[in-house]
């Protein structure tokens, strides 16, 4: 009964080939987040949606985009993945100021 | 923006001992401080959180203390067990407007030796 579901768990993409990661939730939380976590590092926020409002972090590369077509789904698009984009990508949700619920993550490999 | 410092980066204890992990934050407007446990290859999971209107919160073997004046908060685990071994992250959330995002510390790798 996973509440925040990320697909796929593992994704291999070619250098420069666009890739999309998906996240869905059954919690009806109004806030959804995308974090990038590299090995042995803290999760780093890329952007988040508060309801339909998109909030980009100042240091998030232009290569990263996001879409939230409805409350339940959120997508992370990487337009031209580079080797430095290999990481675990974590989706999380919250209801306003509540605690986060994380998905299991998608581990992205760029070859 | 908010900056969260976490210490130590690694911590090794004997089973049954206590473990303490400390974090400091920079934004005095932050008012929500969760702690997450992340086992290898798994998602971070919320283990305890505290809001700025209280100084201490306890849940069985886990406690968190908050000193708003000094801008630091700590995680205390008593009677540690091998299954407590994981990476622990602290985080802080500023309270302004609709900004609910968490800033994480760099994590502490806790190893509990049997």
PDB file of C-alpha atoms in Angstrom:
ATOM      1  CA  UNK A   1       0.000   0.000   0.000  1.00  0.00           C
ATOM      2  CA  UNK A   2       2.728   2.393  -1.051  1.00  0.00           C
ATOM      3  CA  UNK A   3       1.440   5.947  -0.841  1.00  0.00           C
ATOM      4  CA  UNK A   4       4.059   7.710  -2.943  1.00  0.00           C
ATOM      5  CA  UNK A   5       5.019   5.645  -5.939  1.00  0.00           C
ATOM      6  CA  UNK A   6       7.932   6.349  -8.210  1.00  0.00           C
ATOM      7  CA  UNK A   7       8.506   4.686 -11.533  1.00  0.00           C
ATOM      8  CA  UNK A   8      10.748   3.261 -12.625  1.00  0.00           C
ATOM      9  CA  UNK A   9      12.953   2.241  -9.674  1.00  0.00           C
ATOM     10  CA  UNK A  10      15.989   2.125 -11.959  1.00  0.00           C
ATOM     11  CA  UNK A  11      16.419   4.098 -15.152  1.00  0.00           C
ATOM     12  CA  UNK A  12      19.324   3.951 -17.574  1.00  0.00           C
ATOM     13  CA  UNK A  13      19.506   6.657 -20.204  1.00  0.00           C
ATOM     14  CA  UNK A  14      22.002   7.722 -22.795  1.00  0.00           C
ATOM     15  CA  UNK A  15      23.981  10.902 -22.530  1.00  0.00           C
ATOM     16  CA  UNK A  16      21.866  13.686 -24.002  1.00  0.00           C
ATOM     17  CA  UNK A  17      18.709  11.603 -24.421  1.00  0.00           C
ATOM     18  CA  UNK A  18      15.621  13.098 -22.738  1.00  0.00           C
ATOM     19  CA  UNK A  19      14.232  11.107 -19.850  1.00  0.00           C
ATOM     20  CA  UNK A  20      11.109  11.414 -17.701  1.00  0.00           C
ATOM     21  CA  UNK A  21      10.675  10.161 -14.164  1.00  0.00           C
ATOM     22  CA  UNK A  22       7.228   9.834 -12.662  1.00  0.00           C
ATOM     23  CA  UNK A  23       5.705  10.130  -9.236  1.00  0.00           C
ATOM     24  CA  UNK A  24       2.165   9.438  -8.097  1.00  0.00           C
ATOM     25  CA  UNK A  25       0.532   9.708  -4.700  1.00  0.00           C
ATOM     26  CA  UNK A  26      -2.616   8.439  -3.039  1.00  0.00           C
ATOM     27  CA  UNK A  27      -2.412  10.784  -0.046  1.00  0.00           C
ATOM     28  CA  UNK A  28      -4.129  13.765  -1.677  1.00  0.00           C
ATOM     29  CA  UNK A  29      -1.272  15.953  -0.441  1.00  0.00           C
ATOM     30  CA  UNK A  30      -1.204  19.414  -1.962  1.00  0.00           C
ATOM     31  CA  UNK A  31       2.569  19.818  -2.072  1.00  0.00           C
ATOM     32  CA  UNK A  32       4.889  17.673  -4.171  1.00  0.00           C
ATOM     33  CA  UNK A  33       8.671  17.907  -4.275  1.00  0.00           C
ATOM     34  CA  UNK A  34      11.529  16.600  -6.355  1.00  0.00           C
ATOM     35  CA  UNK A  35      14.882  16.052  -4.674  1.00  0.00           C
ATOM     36  CA  UNK A  36      18.179  14.934  -6.157  1.00  0.00           C
ATOM     37  CA  UNK A  37      20.381  12.805  -3.904  1.00  0.00           C
ATOM     38  CA  UNK A  38      23.899  11.868  -4.893  1.00  0.00           C
ATOM     39  CA  UNK A  39      25.879   9.205  -3.116  1.00  0.00           C
ATOM     40  CA  UNK A  40      26.583   9.993   0.555  1.00  0.00           C
ATOM     41  CA  UNK A  41      25.011  13.430   0.252  1.00  0.00           C
ATOM     42  CA  UNK A  42      21.882  15.101   1.572  1.00  0.00           C
ATOM     43  CA  UNK A  43      18.821  15.334  -0.660  1.00  0.00           C
ATOM     44  CA  UNK A  44      18.896  18.566  -2.624  1.00  0.00           C
ATOM     45  CA  UNK A  45      15.631  20.248  -3.545  1.00  0.00           C
ATOM     46  CA  UNK A  46      15.166  20.843  -7.274  1.00  0.00           C
ATOM     47  CA  UNK A  47      11.650  22.275  -7.242  1.00  0.00           C
ATOM     48  CA  UNK A  48       8.246  21.848  -5.698  1.00  0.00           C
ATOM     49  CA  UNK A  49       4.591  22.381  -6.491  1.00  0.00           C
ATOM     50  CA  UNK A  50       2.332  24.001  -3.967  1.00  0.00           C
ATOM     51  CA  UNK A  51      -1.007  23.005  -5.457  1.00  0.00           C
ATOM     52  CA  UNK A  52      -0.554  24.117  -9.077  1.00  0.00           C
ATOM     53  CA  UNK A  53       2.067  26.737  -8.309  1.00  0.00           C
ATOM     54  CA  UNK A  54       5.528  25.757  -9.488  1.00  0.00           C
ATOM     55  CA  UNK A  55       8.521  26.830  -7.388  1.00  0.00           C
ATOM     56  CA  UNK A  56      11.971  26.412  -8.858  1.00  0.00           C
ATOM     57  CA  UNK A  57      15.132  26.538  -6.760  1.00  0.00           C
ATOM     58  CA  UNK A  58      17.562  29.208  -7.888  1.00  0.00           C
ATOM     59  CA  UNK A  59      20.384  26.731  -8.490  1.00  0.00           C
ATOM     60  CA  UNK A  60      18.360  24.085 -10.319  1.00  0.00           C
ATOM     61  CA  UNK A  61      19.822  23.713 -13.819  1.00  0.00           C
ATOM     62  CA  UNK A  62      17.615  24.649 -16.770  1.00  0.00           C
ATOM     63  CA  UNK A  63      18.057  21.071 -17.927  1.00  0.00           C
ATOM     64  CA  UNK A  64      15.499  20.017 -15.315  1.00  0.00           C
ATOM     65  CA  UNK A  65      11.797  20.642 -15.782  1.00  0.00           C
ATOM     66  CA  UNK A  66       8.682  19.446 -14.017  1.00  0.00           C
ATOM     67  CA  UNK A  67       4.997  18.970 -14.743  1.00  0.00           C
ATOM     68  CA  UNK A  68       2.071  18.370 -12.436  1.00  0.00           C
ATOM     69  CA  UNK A  69      -1.012  17.626 -14.532  1.00  0.00           C
ATOM     70  CA  UNK A  70      -3.199  16.889 -11.493  1.00  0.00           C
ATOM     71  CA  UNK A  71      -2.993  16.465  -7.713  1.00  0.00           C
ATOM     72  CA  UNK A  72      -1.852  12.862  -7.922  1.00  0.00           C
ATOM     73  CA  UNK A  73       0.931  12.980 -10.482  1.00  0.00           C
ATOM     74  CA  UNK A  74       4.173  14.843 -10.896  1.00  0.00           C
ATOM     75  CA  UNK A  75       6.883  14.343 -13.504  1.00  0.00           C
ATOM     76  CA  UNK A  76      10.554  15.212 -13.660  1.00  0.00           C
ATOM     77  CA  UNK A  77      11.880  15.805 -17.167  1.00  0.00           C
ATOM     78  CA  UNK A  78      15.607  15.921 -17.822  1.00  0.00           C
ATOM     79  CA  UNK A  79      16.042  17.378 -21.282  1.00  0.00           C
ATOM     80  CA  UNK A  80      19.654  16.463 -21.968  1.00  0.00           C
ATOM     81  CA  UNK A  81      21.080  14.272 -19.215  1.00  0.00           C
ATOM     82  CA  UNK A  82      24.764  14.581 -18.521  1.00  0.00           C
ATOM     83  CA  UNK A  83      27.008  12.237 -16.556  1.00  0.00           C
ATOM     84  CA  UNK A  84      26.714  14.592 -13.589  1.00  0.00           C
ATOM     85  CA  UNK A  85      22.965  14.032 -13.457  1.00  0.00           C
ATOM     86  CA  UNK A  86      23.354  10.423 -12.378  1.00  0.00           C
ATOM     87  CA  UNK A  87      21.754  10.264  -8.951  1.00  0.00           C
ATOM     88  CA  UNK A  88      18.811   9.048  -6.929  1.00  0.00           C
ATOM     89  CA  UNK A  89      15.744  11.188  -7.569  1.00  0.00           C
ATOM     90  CA  UNK A  90      13.302  11.325  -4.705  1.00  0.00           C
ATOM     91  CA  UNK A  91       9.724  12.487  -4.919  1.00  0.00           C
ATOM     92  CA  UNK A  92       8.056  13.609  -1.710  1.00  0.00           C
ATOM     93  CA  UNK A  93       4.660  14.946  -0.718  1.00  0.00           C
ATOM     94  CA  UNK A  94       3.288  16.892   2.208  1.00  0.00           C
ATOM     95  CA  UNK A  95       0.103  18.502   3.336  1.00  0.00           C
ATOM     96  CA  UNK A  96       1.103  22.089   3.869  1.00  0.00           C
ATOM     97  CA  UNK A  97       3.525  22.185   6.822  1.00  0.00           C
ATOM     98  CA  UNK A  98       3.299  18.535   7.635  1.00  0.00           C
ATOM     99  CA  UNK A  99       6.059  15.963   7.431  1.00  0.00           C
ATOM    100  CA  UNK A 100       7.179  14.629   4.092  1.00  0.00           C
ATOM    101  CA  UNK A 101       6.322  11.224   2.736  1.00  0.00           C
ATOM    102  CA  UNK A 102       9.007  10.069   0.340  1.00  0.00           C
ATOM    103  CA  UNK A 103       8.726   7.695  -2.560  1.00  0.00           C
ATOM    104  CA  UNK A 104      11.231   4.881  -2.994  1.00  0.00           C
ATOM    105  CA  UNK A 105      13.188   6.899  -5.488  1.00  0.00           C
ATOM    106  CA  UNK A 106      14.404   6.374  -9.028  1.00  0.00           C
ATOM    107  CA  UNK A 107      18.089   5.668  -9.475  1.00  0.00           C
ATOM    108  CA  UNK A 108      19.201   7.267 -12.731  1.00  0.00           C
ATOM    109  CA  UNK A 109      22.271   6.051 -14.577  1.00  0.00           C
ATOM    110  CA  UNK A 110      23.599   8.012 -17.562  1.00  0.00           C
ATOM    111  CA  UNK A 111      25.737   6.093 -20.036  1.00  0.00           C
TER     112      UNK A 111
ATOM    113  CA  UNK B   1      18.361  30.774   2.309  1.00  0.00           C
ATOM    114  CA  UNK B   2      18.411  28.262   5.133  1.00  0.00           C
ATOM    115  CA  UNK B   3      21.629  26.398   5.921  1.00  0.00           C
ATOM    116  CA  UNK B   4      21.651  23.274   8.111  1.00  0.00           C
ATOM    117  CA  UNK B   5      24.858  21.893   9.574  1.00  0.00           C
ATOM    118  CA  UNK B   6      24.890  18.351  10.967  1.00  0.00           C
ATOM    119  CA  UNK B   7      27.477  16.620  13.175  1.00  0.00           C
ATOM    120  CA  UNK B   8      29.026  14.150  13.352  1.00  0.00           C
ATOM    121  CA  UNK B   9      29.167  12.765   9.837  1.00  0.00           C
ATOM    122  CA  UNK B  10      29.790   9.270  11.178  1.00  0.00           C
ATOM    123  CA  UNK B  11      29.019   7.778  14.583  1.00  0.00           C
ATOM    124  CA  UNK B  12      29.792   4.310  15.846  1.00  0.00           C
ATOM    125  CA  UNK B  13      28.362   3.029  19.141  1.00  0.00           C
ATOM    126  CA  UNK B  14      28.027  -0.249  20.962  1.00  0.00           C
ATOM    127  CA  UNK B  15      24.624  -1.843  21.182  1.00  0.00           C
ATOM    128  CA  UNK B  16      22.800  -0.522  24.224  1.00  0.00           C
ATOM    129  CA  UNK B  17      24.667   2.782  24.291  1.00  0.00           C
ATOM    130  CA  UNK B  18      23.093   6.136  23.483  1.00  0.00           C
ATOM    131  CA  UNK B  19      23.683   8.093  20.299  1.00  0.00           C
ATOM    132  CA  UNK B  20      23.380  11.859  19.872  1.00  0.00           C
ATOM    133  CA  UNK B  21      23.346  13.744  16.584  1.00  0.00           C
ATOM    134  CA  UNK B  22      23.389  17.537  16.515  1.00  0.00           C
ATOM    135  CA  UNK B  23      22.216  20.083  13.970  1.00  0.00           C
ATOM    136  CA  UNK B  24      22.337  23.835  13.728  1.00  0.00           C
ATOM    137  CA  UNK B  25      20.308  26.052  11.426  1.00  0.00           C
ATOM    138  CA  UNK B  26      20.712  29.597  10.203  1.00  0.00           C
ATOM    139  CA  UNK B  27      17.216  30.940   9.509  1.00  0.00           C
ATOM    140  CA  UNK B  28      15.581  32.131  12.719  1.00  0.00           C
ATOM    141  CA  UNK B  29      12.215  31.939  10.936  1.00  0.00           C
ATOM    142  CA  UNK B  30      12.417  28.141  10.707  1.00  0.00           C
ATOM    143  CA  UNK B  31       9.854  26.474  12.924  1.00  0.00           C
ATOM    144  CA  UNK B  32       9.651  22.841  11.841  1.00  0.00           C
ATOM    145  CA  UNK B  33      12.472  20.344  12.413  1.00  0.00           C
ATOM    146  CA  UNK B  34      12.052  16.722  11.304  1.00  0.00           C
ATOM    147  CA  UNK B  35      14.492  13.848  11.476  1.00  0.00           C
ATOM    148  CA  UNK B  36      14.672  11.168   8.796  1.00  0.00           C
ATOM    149  CA  UNK B  37      16.208   7.717   8.839  1.00  0.00           C
ATOM    150  CA  UNK B  38      17.468   6.296   5.553  1.00  0.00           C
ATOM    151  CA  UNK B  39      18.600   2.712   5.286  1.00  0.00           C
ATOM    152  CA  UNK B  40      20.839   1.730   2.420  1.00  0.00           C
ATOM    153  CA  UNK B  41      18.973   1.887  -0.886  1.00  0.00           C
ATOM    154  CA  UNK B  42      15.696   2.862   0.752  1.00  0.00           C
ATOM    155  CA  UNK B  43      13.616   5.993   1.043  1.00  0.00           C
ATOM    156  CA  UNK B  44      14.097   8.458   3.895  1.00  0.00           C
ATOM    157  CA  UNK B  45      11.488   7.855   6.574  1.00  0.00           C
ATOM    158  CA  UNK B  46      10.302  10.370   9.138  1.00  0.00           C
ATOM    159  CA  UNK B  47      11.127   9.156  12.636  1.00  0.00           C
ATOM    160  CA  UNK B  48      10.336  12.196  14.757  1.00  0.00           C
ATOM    161  CA  UNK B  49       9.743  15.911  14.330  1.00  0.00           C
ATOM    162  CA  UNK B  50       9.448  18.971  16.517  1.00  0.00           C
ATOM    163  CA  UNK B  51       7.951  22.395  16.091  1.00  0.00           C
ATOM    164  CA  UNK B  52       9.308  25.557  17.579  1.00  0.00           C
ATOM    165  CA  UNK B  53       6.601  25.907  20.200  1.00  0.00           C
ATOM    166  CA  UNK B  54       8.071  22.997  22.223  1.00  0.00           C
ATOM    167  CA  UNK B  55      11.553  22.302  23.510  1.00  0.00           C
ATOM    168  CA  UNK B  56      11.532  18.518  23.629  1.00  0.00           C
ATOM    169  CA  UNK B  57       9.622  15.599  22.190  1.00  0.00           C
ATOM    170  CA  UNK B  58      10.002  11.911  22.951  1.00  0.00           C
ATOM    171  CA  UNK B  59       8.823   8.755  21.245  1.00  0.00           C
ATOM    172  CA  UNK B  60       9.968   5.565  22.998  1.00  0.00           C
ATOM    173  CA  UNK B  61      13.757   5.358  22.516  1.00  0.00           C
ATOM    174  CA  UNK B  62      13.959   8.477  20.365  1.00  0.00           C
ATOM    175  CA  UNK B  63      13.895  12.079  21.546  1.00  0.00           C
ATOM    176  CA  UNK B  64      14.523  15.438  19.949  1.00  0.00           C
ATOM    177  CA  UNK B  65      15.454  18.647  21.736  1.00  0.00           C
ATOM    178  CA  UNK B  66      15.287  22.161  20.334  1.00  0.00           C
ATOM    179  CA  UNK B  67      17.030  25.316  21.472  1.00  0.00           C
ATOM    180  CA  UNK B  68      15.598  28.178  19.429  1.00  0.00           C
ATOM    181  CA  UNK B  69      17.838  30.787  20.998  1.00  0.00           C
ATOM    182  CA  UNK B  70      20.960  28.928  19.986  1.00  0.00           C
ATOM    183  CA  UNK B  71      19.358  27.644  16.767  1.00  0.00           C
ATOM    184  CA  UNK B  72      20.250  24.046  17.326  1.00  0.00           C
ATOM    185  CA  UNK B  73      18.390  20.783  17.713  1.00  0.00           C
ATOM    186  CA  UNK B  74      19.504  17.274  18.542  1.00  0.00           C
ATOM    187  CA  UNK B  75      18.393  13.687  18.082  1.00  0.00           C
ATOM    188  CA  UNK B  76      18.878  11.301  20.985  1.00  0.00           C
ATOM    189  CA  UNK B  77      18.587   7.533  20.580  1.00  0.00           C
ATOM    190  CA  UNK B  78      18.792   5.475  23.764  1.00  0.00           C
ATOM    191  CA  UNK B  79      19.412   1.734  24.115  1.00  0.00           C
ATOM    192  CA  UNK B  80      20.618   1.528  20.531  1.00  0.00           C
ATOM    193  CA  UNK B  81      20.057  -1.653  18.558  1.00  0.00           C
ATOM    194  CA  UNK B  82      21.770  -2.928  15.383  1.00  0.00           C
ATOM    195  CA  UNK B  83      18.618  -2.116  13.392  1.00  0.00           C
ATOM    196  CA  UNK B  84      19.139   1.542  14.273  1.00  0.00           C
ATOM    197  CA  UNK B  85      22.122   1.497  11.908  1.00  0.00           C
ATOM    198  CA  UNK B  86      21.335   3.879   9.034  1.00  0.00           C
ATOM    199  CA  UNK B  87      21.962   7.406   7.773  1.00  0.00           C
ATOM    200  CA  UNK B  88      20.072  10.028   9.759  1.00  0.00           C
ATOM    201  CA  UNK B  89      19.201  13.412   8.285  1.00  0.00           C
ATOM    202  CA  UNK B  90      18.013  16.471  10.133  1.00  0.00           C
ATOM    203  CA  UNK B  91      16.082  19.166   8.321  1.00  0.00           C
ATOM    204  CA  UNK B  92      14.591  22.593   8.892  1.00  0.00           C
ATOM    205  CA  UNK B  93      11.711  24.401   7.280  1.00  0.00           C
ATOM    206  CA  UNK B  94      11.307  28.169   7.125  1.00  0.00           C
ATOM    207  CA  UNK B  95       7.904  29.399   8.074  1.00  0.00           C
ATOM    208  CA  UNK B  96       7.422  32.211   5.579  1.00  0.00           C
ATOM    209  CA  UNK B  97       4.351  32.262   3.389  1.00  0.00           C
ATOM    210  CA  UNK B  98       3.785  29.118   1.399  1.00  0.00           C
ATOM    211  CA  UNK B  99       7.414  28.075   1.662  1.00  0.00           C
ATOM    212  CA  UNK B 100       7.260  24.579   3.117  1.00  0.00           C
ATOM    213  CA  UNK B 101      10.425  23.213   1.649  1.00  0.00           C
ATOM    214  CA  UNK B 102      12.893  21.366   3.842  1.00  0.00           C
ATOM    215  CA  UNK B 103      16.611  22.003   3.863  1.00  0.00           C
ATOM    216  CA  UNK B 104      18.522  18.890   4.899  1.00  0.00           C
ATOM    217  CA  UNK B 105      21.745  18.438   6.784  1.00  0.00           C
ATOM    218  CA  UNK B 106      24.438  16.309   5.172  1.00  0.00           C
ATOM    219  CA  UNK B 107      23.559  13.237   7.181  1.00  0.00           C
ATOM    220  CA  UNK B 108      25.104  11.084   9.899  1.00  0.00           C
ATOM    221  CA  UNK B 109      26.007   7.463   9.276  1.00  0.00           C
ATOM    222  CA  UNK B 110      25.187   5.660  12.525  1.00  0.00           C
ATOM    223  CA  UNK B 111      26.637   2.214  13.045  1.00  0.00           C
ATOM    224  CA  UNK B 112      25.500   0.183  16.044  1.00  0.00           C
ATOM    225  CA  UNK B 113      27.907  -2.651  16.767  1.00  0.00           C
ATOM    226  CA  UNK B 114      26.443  -5.819  18.309  1.00  0.00           C
TER     227      UNK B 114
END
